[in-house]
mmCIF file of C-alpha atoms and ligand atoms in Angstrom:
data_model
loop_
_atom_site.group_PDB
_atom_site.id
_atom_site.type_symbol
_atom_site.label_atom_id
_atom_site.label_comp_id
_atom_site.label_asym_id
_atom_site.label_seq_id
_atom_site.Cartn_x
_atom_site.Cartn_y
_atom_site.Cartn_z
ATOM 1 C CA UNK A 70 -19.808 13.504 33.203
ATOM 2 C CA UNK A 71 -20.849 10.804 31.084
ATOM 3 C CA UNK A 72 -20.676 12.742 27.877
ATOM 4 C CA UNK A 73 -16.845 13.784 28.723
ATOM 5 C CA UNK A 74 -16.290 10.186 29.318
ATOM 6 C CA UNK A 75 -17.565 8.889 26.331
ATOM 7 C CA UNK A 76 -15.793 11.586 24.110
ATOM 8 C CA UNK A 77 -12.741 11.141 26.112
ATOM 9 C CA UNK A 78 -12.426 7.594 25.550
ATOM 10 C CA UNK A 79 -13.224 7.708 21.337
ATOM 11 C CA UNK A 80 -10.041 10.410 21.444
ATOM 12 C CA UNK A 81 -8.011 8.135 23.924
ATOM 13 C CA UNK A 82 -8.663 5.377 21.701
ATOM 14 C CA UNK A 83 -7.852 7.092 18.334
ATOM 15 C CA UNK A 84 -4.534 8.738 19.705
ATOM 16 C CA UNK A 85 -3.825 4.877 21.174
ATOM 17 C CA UNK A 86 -4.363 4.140 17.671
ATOM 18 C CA UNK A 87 -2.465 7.201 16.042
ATOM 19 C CA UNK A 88 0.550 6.289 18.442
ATOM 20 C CA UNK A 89 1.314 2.787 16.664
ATOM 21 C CA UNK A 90 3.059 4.206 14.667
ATOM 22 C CA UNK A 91 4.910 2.827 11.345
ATOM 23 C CA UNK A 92 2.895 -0.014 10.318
ATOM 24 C CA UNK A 93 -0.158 0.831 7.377
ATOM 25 C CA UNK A 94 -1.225 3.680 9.802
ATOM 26 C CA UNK A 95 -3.291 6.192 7.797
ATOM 27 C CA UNK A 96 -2.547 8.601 10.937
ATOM 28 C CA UNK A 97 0.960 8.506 10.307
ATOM 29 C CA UNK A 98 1.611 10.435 7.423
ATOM 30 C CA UNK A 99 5.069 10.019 5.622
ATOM 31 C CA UNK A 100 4.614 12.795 2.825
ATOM 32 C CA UNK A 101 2.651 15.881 1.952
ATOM 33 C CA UNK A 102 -0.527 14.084 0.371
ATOM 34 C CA UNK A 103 -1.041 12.482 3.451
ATOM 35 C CA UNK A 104 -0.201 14.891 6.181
ATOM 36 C CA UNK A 105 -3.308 17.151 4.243
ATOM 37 C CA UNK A 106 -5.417 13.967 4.347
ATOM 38 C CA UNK A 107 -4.834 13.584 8.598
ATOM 39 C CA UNK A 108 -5.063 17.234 8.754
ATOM 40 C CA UNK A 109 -8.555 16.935 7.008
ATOM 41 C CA UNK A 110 -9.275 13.784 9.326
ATOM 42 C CA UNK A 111 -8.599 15.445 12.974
ATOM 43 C CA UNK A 112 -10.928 18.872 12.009
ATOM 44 C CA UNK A 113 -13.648 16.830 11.404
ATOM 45 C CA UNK A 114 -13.217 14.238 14.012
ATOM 46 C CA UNK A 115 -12.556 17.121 16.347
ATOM 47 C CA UNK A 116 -16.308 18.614 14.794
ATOM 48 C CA UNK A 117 -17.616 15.549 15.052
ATOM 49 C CA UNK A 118 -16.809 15.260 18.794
ATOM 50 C CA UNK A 119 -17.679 18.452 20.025
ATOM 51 C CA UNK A 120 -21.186 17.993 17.975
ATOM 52 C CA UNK A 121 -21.418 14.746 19.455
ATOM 53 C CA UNK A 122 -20.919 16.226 23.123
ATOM 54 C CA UNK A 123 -23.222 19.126 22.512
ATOM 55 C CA UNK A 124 -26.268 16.699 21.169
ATOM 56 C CA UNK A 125 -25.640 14.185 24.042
ATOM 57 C CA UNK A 126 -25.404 17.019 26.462
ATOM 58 C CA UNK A 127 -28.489 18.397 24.803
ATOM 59 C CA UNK A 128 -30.505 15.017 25.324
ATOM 60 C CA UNK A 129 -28.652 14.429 28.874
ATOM 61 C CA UNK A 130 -30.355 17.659 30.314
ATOM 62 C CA UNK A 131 -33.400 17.166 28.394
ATOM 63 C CA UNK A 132 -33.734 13.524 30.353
ATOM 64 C CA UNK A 133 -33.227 15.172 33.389
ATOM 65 C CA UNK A 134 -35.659 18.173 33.738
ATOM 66 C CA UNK A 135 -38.317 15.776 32.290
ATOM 67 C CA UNK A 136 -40.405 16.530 34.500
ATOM 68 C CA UNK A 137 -40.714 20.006 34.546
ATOM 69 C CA UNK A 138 -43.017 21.869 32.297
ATOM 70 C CA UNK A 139 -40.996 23.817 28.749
ATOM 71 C CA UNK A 140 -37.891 23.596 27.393
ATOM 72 C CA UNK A 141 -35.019 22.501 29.435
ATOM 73 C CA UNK A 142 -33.178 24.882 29.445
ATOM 74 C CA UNK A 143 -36.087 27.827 30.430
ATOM 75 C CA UNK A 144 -37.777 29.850 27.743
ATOM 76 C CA UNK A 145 -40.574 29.512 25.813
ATOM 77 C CA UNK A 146 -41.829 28.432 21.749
ATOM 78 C CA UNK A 147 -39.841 31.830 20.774
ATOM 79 C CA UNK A 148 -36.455 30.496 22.462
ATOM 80 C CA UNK A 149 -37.404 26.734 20.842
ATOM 81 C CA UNK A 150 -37.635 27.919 17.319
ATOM 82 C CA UNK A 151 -34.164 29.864 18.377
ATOM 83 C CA UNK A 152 -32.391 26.685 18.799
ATOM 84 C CA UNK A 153 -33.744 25.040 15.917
ATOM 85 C CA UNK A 154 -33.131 27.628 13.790
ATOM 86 C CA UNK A 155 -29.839 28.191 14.992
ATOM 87 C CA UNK A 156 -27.926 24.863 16.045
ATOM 88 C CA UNK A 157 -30.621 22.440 13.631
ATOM 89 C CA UNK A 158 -29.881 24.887 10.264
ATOM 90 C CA UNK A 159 -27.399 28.148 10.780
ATOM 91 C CA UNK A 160 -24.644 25.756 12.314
ATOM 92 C CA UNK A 161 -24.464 23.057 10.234
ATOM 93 C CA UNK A 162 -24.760 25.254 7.223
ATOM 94 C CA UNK A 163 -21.428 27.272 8.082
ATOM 95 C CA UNK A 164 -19.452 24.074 9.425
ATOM 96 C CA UNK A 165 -20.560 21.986 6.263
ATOM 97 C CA UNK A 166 -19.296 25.260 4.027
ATOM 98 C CA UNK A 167 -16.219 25.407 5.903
ATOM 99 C CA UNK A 168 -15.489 21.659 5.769
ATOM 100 C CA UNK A 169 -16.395 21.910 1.661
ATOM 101 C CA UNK A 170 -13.931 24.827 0.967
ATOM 102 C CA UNK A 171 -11.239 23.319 2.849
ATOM 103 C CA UNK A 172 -11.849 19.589 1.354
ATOM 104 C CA UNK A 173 -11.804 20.692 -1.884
ATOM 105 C CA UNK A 174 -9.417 23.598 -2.086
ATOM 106 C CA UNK A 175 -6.766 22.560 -0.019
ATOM 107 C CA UNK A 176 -6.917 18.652 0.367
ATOM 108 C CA UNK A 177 -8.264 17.437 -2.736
ATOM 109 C CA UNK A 178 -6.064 18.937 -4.722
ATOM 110 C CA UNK A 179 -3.016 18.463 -3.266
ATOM 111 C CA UNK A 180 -3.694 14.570 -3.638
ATOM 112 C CA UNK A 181 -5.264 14.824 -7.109
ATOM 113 C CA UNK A 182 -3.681 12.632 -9.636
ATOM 114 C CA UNK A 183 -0.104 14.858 -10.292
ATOM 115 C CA UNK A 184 0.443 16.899 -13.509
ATOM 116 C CA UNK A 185 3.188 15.067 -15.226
ATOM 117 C CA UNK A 186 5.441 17.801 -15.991
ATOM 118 C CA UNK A 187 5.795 18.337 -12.098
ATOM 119 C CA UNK A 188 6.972 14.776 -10.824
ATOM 120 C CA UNK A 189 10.260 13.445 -11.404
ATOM 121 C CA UNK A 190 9.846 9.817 -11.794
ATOM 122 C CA UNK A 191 7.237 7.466 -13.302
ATOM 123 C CA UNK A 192 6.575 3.803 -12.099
ATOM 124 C CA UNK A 193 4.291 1.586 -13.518
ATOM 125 C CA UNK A 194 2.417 -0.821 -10.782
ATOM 126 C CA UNK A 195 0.199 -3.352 -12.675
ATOM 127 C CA UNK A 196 -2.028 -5.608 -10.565
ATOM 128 C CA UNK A 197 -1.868 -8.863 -11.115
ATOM 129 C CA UNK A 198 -3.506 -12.344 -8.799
ATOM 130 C CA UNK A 199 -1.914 -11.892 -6.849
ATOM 131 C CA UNK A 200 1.333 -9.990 -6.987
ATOM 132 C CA UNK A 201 2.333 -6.519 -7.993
ATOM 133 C CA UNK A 202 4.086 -6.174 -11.295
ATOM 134 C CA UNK A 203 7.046 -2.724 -10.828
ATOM 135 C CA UNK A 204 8.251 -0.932 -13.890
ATOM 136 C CA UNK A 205 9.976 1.852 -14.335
ATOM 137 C CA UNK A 206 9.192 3.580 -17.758
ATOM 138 C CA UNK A 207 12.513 4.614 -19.334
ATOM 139 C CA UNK A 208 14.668 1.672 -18.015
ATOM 140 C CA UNK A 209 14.102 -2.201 -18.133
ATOM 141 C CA UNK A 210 14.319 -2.130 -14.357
ATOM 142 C CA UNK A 211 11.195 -4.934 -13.716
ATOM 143 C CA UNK A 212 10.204 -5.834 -9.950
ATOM 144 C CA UNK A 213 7.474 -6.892 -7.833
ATOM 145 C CA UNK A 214 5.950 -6.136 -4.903
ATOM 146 C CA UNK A 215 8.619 -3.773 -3.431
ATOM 147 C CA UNK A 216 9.030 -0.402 -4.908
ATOM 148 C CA UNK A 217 11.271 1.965 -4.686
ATOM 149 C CA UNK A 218 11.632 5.254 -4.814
ATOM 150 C CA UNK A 219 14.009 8.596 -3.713
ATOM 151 C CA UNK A 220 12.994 9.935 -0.594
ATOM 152 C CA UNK A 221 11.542 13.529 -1.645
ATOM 153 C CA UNK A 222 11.022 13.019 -4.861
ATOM 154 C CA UNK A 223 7.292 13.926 -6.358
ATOM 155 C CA UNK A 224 6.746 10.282 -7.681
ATOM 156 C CA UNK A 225 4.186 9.384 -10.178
ATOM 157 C CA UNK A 226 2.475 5.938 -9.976
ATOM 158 C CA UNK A 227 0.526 4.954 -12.838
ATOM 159 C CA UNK A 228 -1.642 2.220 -12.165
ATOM 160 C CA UNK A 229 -3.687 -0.733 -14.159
ATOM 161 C CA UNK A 230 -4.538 -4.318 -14.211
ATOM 162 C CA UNK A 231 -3.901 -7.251 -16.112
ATOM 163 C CA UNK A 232 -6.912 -9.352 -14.928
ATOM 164 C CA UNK A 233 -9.657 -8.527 -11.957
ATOM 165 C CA UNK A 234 -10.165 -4.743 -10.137
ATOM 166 C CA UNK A 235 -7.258 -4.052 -7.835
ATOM 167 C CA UNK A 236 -6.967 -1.340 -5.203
ATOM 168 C CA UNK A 237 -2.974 0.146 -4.106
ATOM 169 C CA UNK A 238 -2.875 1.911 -1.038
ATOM 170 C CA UNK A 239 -0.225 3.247 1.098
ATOM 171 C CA UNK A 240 -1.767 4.258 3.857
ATOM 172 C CA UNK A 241 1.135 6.574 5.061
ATOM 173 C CA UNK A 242 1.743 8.105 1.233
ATOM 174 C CA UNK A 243 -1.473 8.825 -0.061
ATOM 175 C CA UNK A 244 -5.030 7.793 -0.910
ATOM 176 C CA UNK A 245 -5.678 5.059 -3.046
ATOM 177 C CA UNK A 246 -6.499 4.067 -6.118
ATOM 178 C CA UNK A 247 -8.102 1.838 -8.003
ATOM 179 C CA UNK A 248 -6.224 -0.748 -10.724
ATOM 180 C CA UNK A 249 -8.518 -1.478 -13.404
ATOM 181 C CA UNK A 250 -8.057 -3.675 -16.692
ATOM 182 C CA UNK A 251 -8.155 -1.232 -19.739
ATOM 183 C CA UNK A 252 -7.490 2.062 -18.333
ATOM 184 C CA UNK A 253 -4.521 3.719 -15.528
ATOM 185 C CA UNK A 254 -5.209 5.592 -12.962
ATOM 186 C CA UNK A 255 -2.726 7.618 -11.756
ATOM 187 C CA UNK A 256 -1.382 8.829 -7.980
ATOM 188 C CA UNK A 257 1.375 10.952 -6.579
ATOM 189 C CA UNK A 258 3.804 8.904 -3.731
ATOM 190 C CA UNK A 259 5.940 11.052 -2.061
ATOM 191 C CA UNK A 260 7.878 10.280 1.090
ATOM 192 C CA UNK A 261 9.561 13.356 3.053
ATOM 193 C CA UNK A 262 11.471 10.364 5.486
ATOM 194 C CA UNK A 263 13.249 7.830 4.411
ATOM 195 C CA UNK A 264 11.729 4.429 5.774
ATOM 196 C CA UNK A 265 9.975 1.501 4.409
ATOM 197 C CA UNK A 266 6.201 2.026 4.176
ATOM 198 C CA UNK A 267 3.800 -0.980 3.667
ATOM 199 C CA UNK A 268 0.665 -0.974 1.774
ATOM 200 C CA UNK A 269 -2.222 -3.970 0.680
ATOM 201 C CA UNK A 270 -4.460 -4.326 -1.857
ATOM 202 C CA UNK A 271 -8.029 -3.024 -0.814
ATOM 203 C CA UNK A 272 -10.701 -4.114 -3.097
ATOM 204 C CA UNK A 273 -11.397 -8.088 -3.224
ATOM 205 C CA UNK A 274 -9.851 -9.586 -6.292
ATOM 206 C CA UNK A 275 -9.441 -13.502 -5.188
ATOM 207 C CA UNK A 276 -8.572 -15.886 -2.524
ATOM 208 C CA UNK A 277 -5.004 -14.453 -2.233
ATOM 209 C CA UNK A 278 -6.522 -10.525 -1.851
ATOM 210 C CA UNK A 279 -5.599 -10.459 1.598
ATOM 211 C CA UNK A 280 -2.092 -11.494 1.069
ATOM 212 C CA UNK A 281 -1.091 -9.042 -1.918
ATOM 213 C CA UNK A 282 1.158 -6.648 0.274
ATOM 214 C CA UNK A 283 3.185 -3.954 -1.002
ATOM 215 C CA UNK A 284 6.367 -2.177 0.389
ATOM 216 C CA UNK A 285 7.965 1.176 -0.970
ATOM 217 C CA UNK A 286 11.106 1.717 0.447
ATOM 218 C CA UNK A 287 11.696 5.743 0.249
ATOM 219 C CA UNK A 288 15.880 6.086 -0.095
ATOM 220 C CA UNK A 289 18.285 8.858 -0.549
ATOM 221 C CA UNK A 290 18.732 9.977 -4.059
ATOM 222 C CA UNK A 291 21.973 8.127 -4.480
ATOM 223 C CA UNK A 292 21.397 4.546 -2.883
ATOM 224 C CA UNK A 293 17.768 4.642 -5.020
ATOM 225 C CA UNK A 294 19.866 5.429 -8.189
ATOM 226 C CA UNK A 295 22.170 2.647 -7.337
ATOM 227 C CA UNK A 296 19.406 0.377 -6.732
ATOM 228 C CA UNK A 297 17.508 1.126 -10.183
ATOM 229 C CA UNK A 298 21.440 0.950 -12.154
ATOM 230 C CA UNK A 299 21.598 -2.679 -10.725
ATOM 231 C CA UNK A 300 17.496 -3.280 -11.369
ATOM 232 C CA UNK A 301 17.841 -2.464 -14.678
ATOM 233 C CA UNK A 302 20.803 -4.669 -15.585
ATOM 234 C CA UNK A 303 20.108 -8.333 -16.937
ATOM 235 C CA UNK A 304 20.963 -11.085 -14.692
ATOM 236 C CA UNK A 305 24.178 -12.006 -13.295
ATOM 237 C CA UNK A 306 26.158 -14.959 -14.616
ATOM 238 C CA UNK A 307 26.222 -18.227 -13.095
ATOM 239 C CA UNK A 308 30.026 -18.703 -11.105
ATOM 240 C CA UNK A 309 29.531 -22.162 -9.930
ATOM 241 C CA UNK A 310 28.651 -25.503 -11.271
ATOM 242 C CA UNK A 311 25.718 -25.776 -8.832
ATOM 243 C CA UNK A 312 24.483 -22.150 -10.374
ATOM 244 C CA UNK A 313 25.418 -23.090 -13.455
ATOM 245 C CA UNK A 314 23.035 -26.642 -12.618
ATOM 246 C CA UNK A 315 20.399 -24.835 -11.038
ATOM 247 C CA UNK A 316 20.081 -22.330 -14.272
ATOM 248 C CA UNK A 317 19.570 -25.186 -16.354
ATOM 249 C CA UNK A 318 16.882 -26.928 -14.101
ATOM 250 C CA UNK A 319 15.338 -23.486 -13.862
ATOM 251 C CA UNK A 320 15.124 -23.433 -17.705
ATOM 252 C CA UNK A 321 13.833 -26.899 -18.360
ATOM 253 C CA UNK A 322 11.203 -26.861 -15.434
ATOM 254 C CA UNK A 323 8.347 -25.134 -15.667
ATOM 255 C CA UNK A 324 9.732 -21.771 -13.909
ATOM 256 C CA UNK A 325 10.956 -20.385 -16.933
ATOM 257 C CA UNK A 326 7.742 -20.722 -18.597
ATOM 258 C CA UNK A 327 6.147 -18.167 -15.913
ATOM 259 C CA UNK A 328 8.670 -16.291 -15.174
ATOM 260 C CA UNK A 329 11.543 -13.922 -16.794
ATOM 261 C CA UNK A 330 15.040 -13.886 -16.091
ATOM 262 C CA UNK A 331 16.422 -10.703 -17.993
ATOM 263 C CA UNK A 332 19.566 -12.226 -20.332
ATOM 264 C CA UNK A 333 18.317 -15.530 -19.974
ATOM 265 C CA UNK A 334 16.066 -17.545 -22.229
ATOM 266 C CA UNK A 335 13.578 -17.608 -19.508
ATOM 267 C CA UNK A 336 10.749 -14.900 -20.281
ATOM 268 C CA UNK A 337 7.756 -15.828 -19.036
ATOM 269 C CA UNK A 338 5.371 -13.332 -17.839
ATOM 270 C CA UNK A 339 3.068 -15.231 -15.848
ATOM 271 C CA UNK A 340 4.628 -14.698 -12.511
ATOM 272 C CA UNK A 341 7.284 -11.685 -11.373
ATOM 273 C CA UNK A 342 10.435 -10.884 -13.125
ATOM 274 C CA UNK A 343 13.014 -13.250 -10.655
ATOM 275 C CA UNK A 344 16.337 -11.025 -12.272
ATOM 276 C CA UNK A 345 17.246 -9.234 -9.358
ATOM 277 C CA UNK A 346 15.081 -11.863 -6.868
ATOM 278 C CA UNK A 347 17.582 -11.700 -3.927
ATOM 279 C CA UNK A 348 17.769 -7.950 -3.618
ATOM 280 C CA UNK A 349 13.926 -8.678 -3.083
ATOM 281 C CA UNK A 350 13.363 -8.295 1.064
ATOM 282 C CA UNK A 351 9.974 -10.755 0.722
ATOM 283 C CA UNK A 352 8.302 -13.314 -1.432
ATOM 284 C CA UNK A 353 4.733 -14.154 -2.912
ATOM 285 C CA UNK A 354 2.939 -10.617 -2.112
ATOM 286 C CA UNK A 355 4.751 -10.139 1.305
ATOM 287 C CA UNK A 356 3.483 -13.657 2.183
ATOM 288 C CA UNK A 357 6.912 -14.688 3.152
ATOM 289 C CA UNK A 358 10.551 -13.030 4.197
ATOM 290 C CA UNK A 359 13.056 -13.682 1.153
ATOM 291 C CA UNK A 360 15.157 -15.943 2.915
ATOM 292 C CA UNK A 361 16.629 -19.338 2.442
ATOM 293 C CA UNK A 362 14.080 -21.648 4.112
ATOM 294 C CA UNK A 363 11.237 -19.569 3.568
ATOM 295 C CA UNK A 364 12.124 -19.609 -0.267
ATOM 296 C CA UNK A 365 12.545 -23.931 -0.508
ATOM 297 C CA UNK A 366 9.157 -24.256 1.422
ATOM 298 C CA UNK A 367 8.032 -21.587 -1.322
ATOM 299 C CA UNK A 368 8.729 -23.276 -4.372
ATOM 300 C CA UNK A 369 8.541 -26.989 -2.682
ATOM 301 C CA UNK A 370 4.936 -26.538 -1.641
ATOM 302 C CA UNK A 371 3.411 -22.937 -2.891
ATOM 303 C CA UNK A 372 -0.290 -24.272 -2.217
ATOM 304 C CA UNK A 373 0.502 -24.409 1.129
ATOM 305 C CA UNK A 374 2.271 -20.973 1.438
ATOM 306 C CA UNK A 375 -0.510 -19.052 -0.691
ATOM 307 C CA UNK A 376 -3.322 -21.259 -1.535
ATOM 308 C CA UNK A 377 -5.141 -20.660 -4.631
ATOM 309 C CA UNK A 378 -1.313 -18.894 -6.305
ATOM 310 C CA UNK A 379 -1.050 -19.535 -9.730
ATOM 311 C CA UNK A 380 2.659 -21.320 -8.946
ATOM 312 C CA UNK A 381 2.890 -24.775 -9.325
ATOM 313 C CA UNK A 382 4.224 -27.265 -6.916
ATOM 314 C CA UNK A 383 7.566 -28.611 -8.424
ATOM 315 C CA UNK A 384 8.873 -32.725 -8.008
ATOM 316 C CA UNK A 385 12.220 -31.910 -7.909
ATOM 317 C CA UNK A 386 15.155 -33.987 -6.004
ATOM 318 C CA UNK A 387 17.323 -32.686 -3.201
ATOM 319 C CA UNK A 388 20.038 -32.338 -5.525
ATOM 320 C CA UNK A 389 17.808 -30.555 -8.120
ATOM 321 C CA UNK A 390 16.575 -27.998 -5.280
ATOM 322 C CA UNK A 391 19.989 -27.377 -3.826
ATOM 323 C CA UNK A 392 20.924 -26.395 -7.072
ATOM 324 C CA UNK A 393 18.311 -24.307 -7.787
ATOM 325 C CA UNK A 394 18.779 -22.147 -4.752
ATOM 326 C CA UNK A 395 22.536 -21.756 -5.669
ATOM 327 C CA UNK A 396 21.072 -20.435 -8.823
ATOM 328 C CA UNK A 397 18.452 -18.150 -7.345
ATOM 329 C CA UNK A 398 20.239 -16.750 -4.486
ATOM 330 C CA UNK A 399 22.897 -15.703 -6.821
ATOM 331 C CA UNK A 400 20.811 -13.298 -8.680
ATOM 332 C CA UNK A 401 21.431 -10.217 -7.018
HETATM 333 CU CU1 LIG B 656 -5.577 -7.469 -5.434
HETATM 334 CU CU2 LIG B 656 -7.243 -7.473 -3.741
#
């Protein structure tokens, strides 16, 4: 009785969890890699279990016929030396063989880093404290934090660092892997649903590590295509006078010493590439939402936002900041 209740409770708990749904849930696969990665989970949480039950069941009965004289279960040394041989050594020898095989034929290499030649798209995700730098090899599309891709689509994410050890992970794409200074490592995203997916950094690299947050947004072919067209373009001219204003202030502050605006002489490379910022749906790592107020408080008072960020607080007037929105919600 007890045993069922305690096995019952760690599967109504994980299929509570499983049922969240959507959010970072590794149990939620979005793409092949990861549907052979929850595969692999459930067979040997369902082993698990059932060995679980059968030990506890095991010691359960053994508690109860203390008293008697033998095994529990009847029989003599001949019948004890069974059991031992049988569930202590023949068992776990075929169920550790079986788990092996399977592990390494059929889910390791299906989430192995991909062979080039059979991916259609590169990106390039450096790590940086605390942000994630997007490229995409081929085009001078530069993001952050938010990465695209076409829904289907074998994608292949090359990964490295530009300062401490990083870790991306997607929990509903694939495994992770780890961003390290001097070398890439490489991983295959692919999405078989469109749907925005949200990932975090996993291995401690600073006081922002918790807030580095990643989204890939997995679109149909032609609204991805459209989106990388506009990416890659350099930034849109300034209409108004307040654009035309905040450009300047941007330009003479200290933003465009950190960060680039494509086709402007701002190309600083400390901070993300701000070309296309509105078309961003968040700010500093996922920190924020991308919208108006969130964005002021942002660059009025960044300690406060993301303590420990690398951007500056700026003294700038009302005027100054008014005009520097116009300017930075125009670039689309
Ligand atoms: Cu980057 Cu933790």
């Amino acid at each position: 009785m007890r045993t069922g209740c305690v096995v019952g409770c760690v599967a109504g708990a994980t299929l509570l969890l499983a049922g969240c749904g959507g959010n970072q849930n590794t149990l939620d696969p979005a793409g092949p890699p990861e549907r052979r990665i929850v595969h692999l989970w459930w067979w040997m949480f369902g082993g698990s279990a059932i060995g679980f039950a059968v030990i506890v069941g095991l010691l359960g009965l053994g508690w109860m016929r203390r008293t008697r004289p033998g095994l529990p279960g009847g029989g003599g040394d001949r019948a004890a030396t069974a059991i031992v041989v049988v569930l202590g050594v023949a068992v776990p020898i075929v169920v550790l063989t079986i788990l092996f095989v399977y592990s390494d034929i059929f889910v390791l290499r299906s989430v192995a880093a991909p062979r080039k030649a059979s991916t259609q798209l590169t990106v390039k995700v450096i790590g940086r404290q605390w942000f994630w730098e997007v490229r995409y090899p081929g085009t001078s599309a530069a993001t952050a934090n938010e990465i695209h891709i076409p829904v289907g689509a074998r994608v292949n994410v090359v990964g490295t660092s530009d300062d401490v050890i990083h870790s991306f992970w997607v929990p509903q794409l694939n495994r992770k892997i780890d961003l390290i200074p001097g070398r890439t490592n490489r991983v295959l995203l692919q999405a078989d649903r469109t749907g925005r997916f949200r990932g975090n950094c996993v291995e401690f690299c600073g006081l922002q590590h918790a807030h580095m947050g990643v989204l890939v947004f997995a679109e149909p072919p032609a609204r991805f295509q459209a989106w990388l067209r506009n990416e890659a373009k350099p930034a849109r001219t300034p209409t108004t006078a307040l654009q035309r204003s905040g450009r300047e202030i941007f330009d003479s502050q200290a933003c465009s010493g950190c960060h680039t605006i494509r086709g402007t002489s701002a190309r600083g490379t400390n901070g993300p590439d701000l070309t296309h910022l509105e078309t961003r749906q968040t700010l500093a790592a996922l920190a924020i939402p991308n919208r108006r107020a969130d964005l002021e408080r942002w660059i009025r008072d960044p300690q406060h936002v993301k303590p420990g960020s690398k951007m500056p607080g700026l003294e700038l007037t009302k005027p100054e900041l008014r005009d520097l929105m116009a300017y930075l919600e125009s670039l689309r």
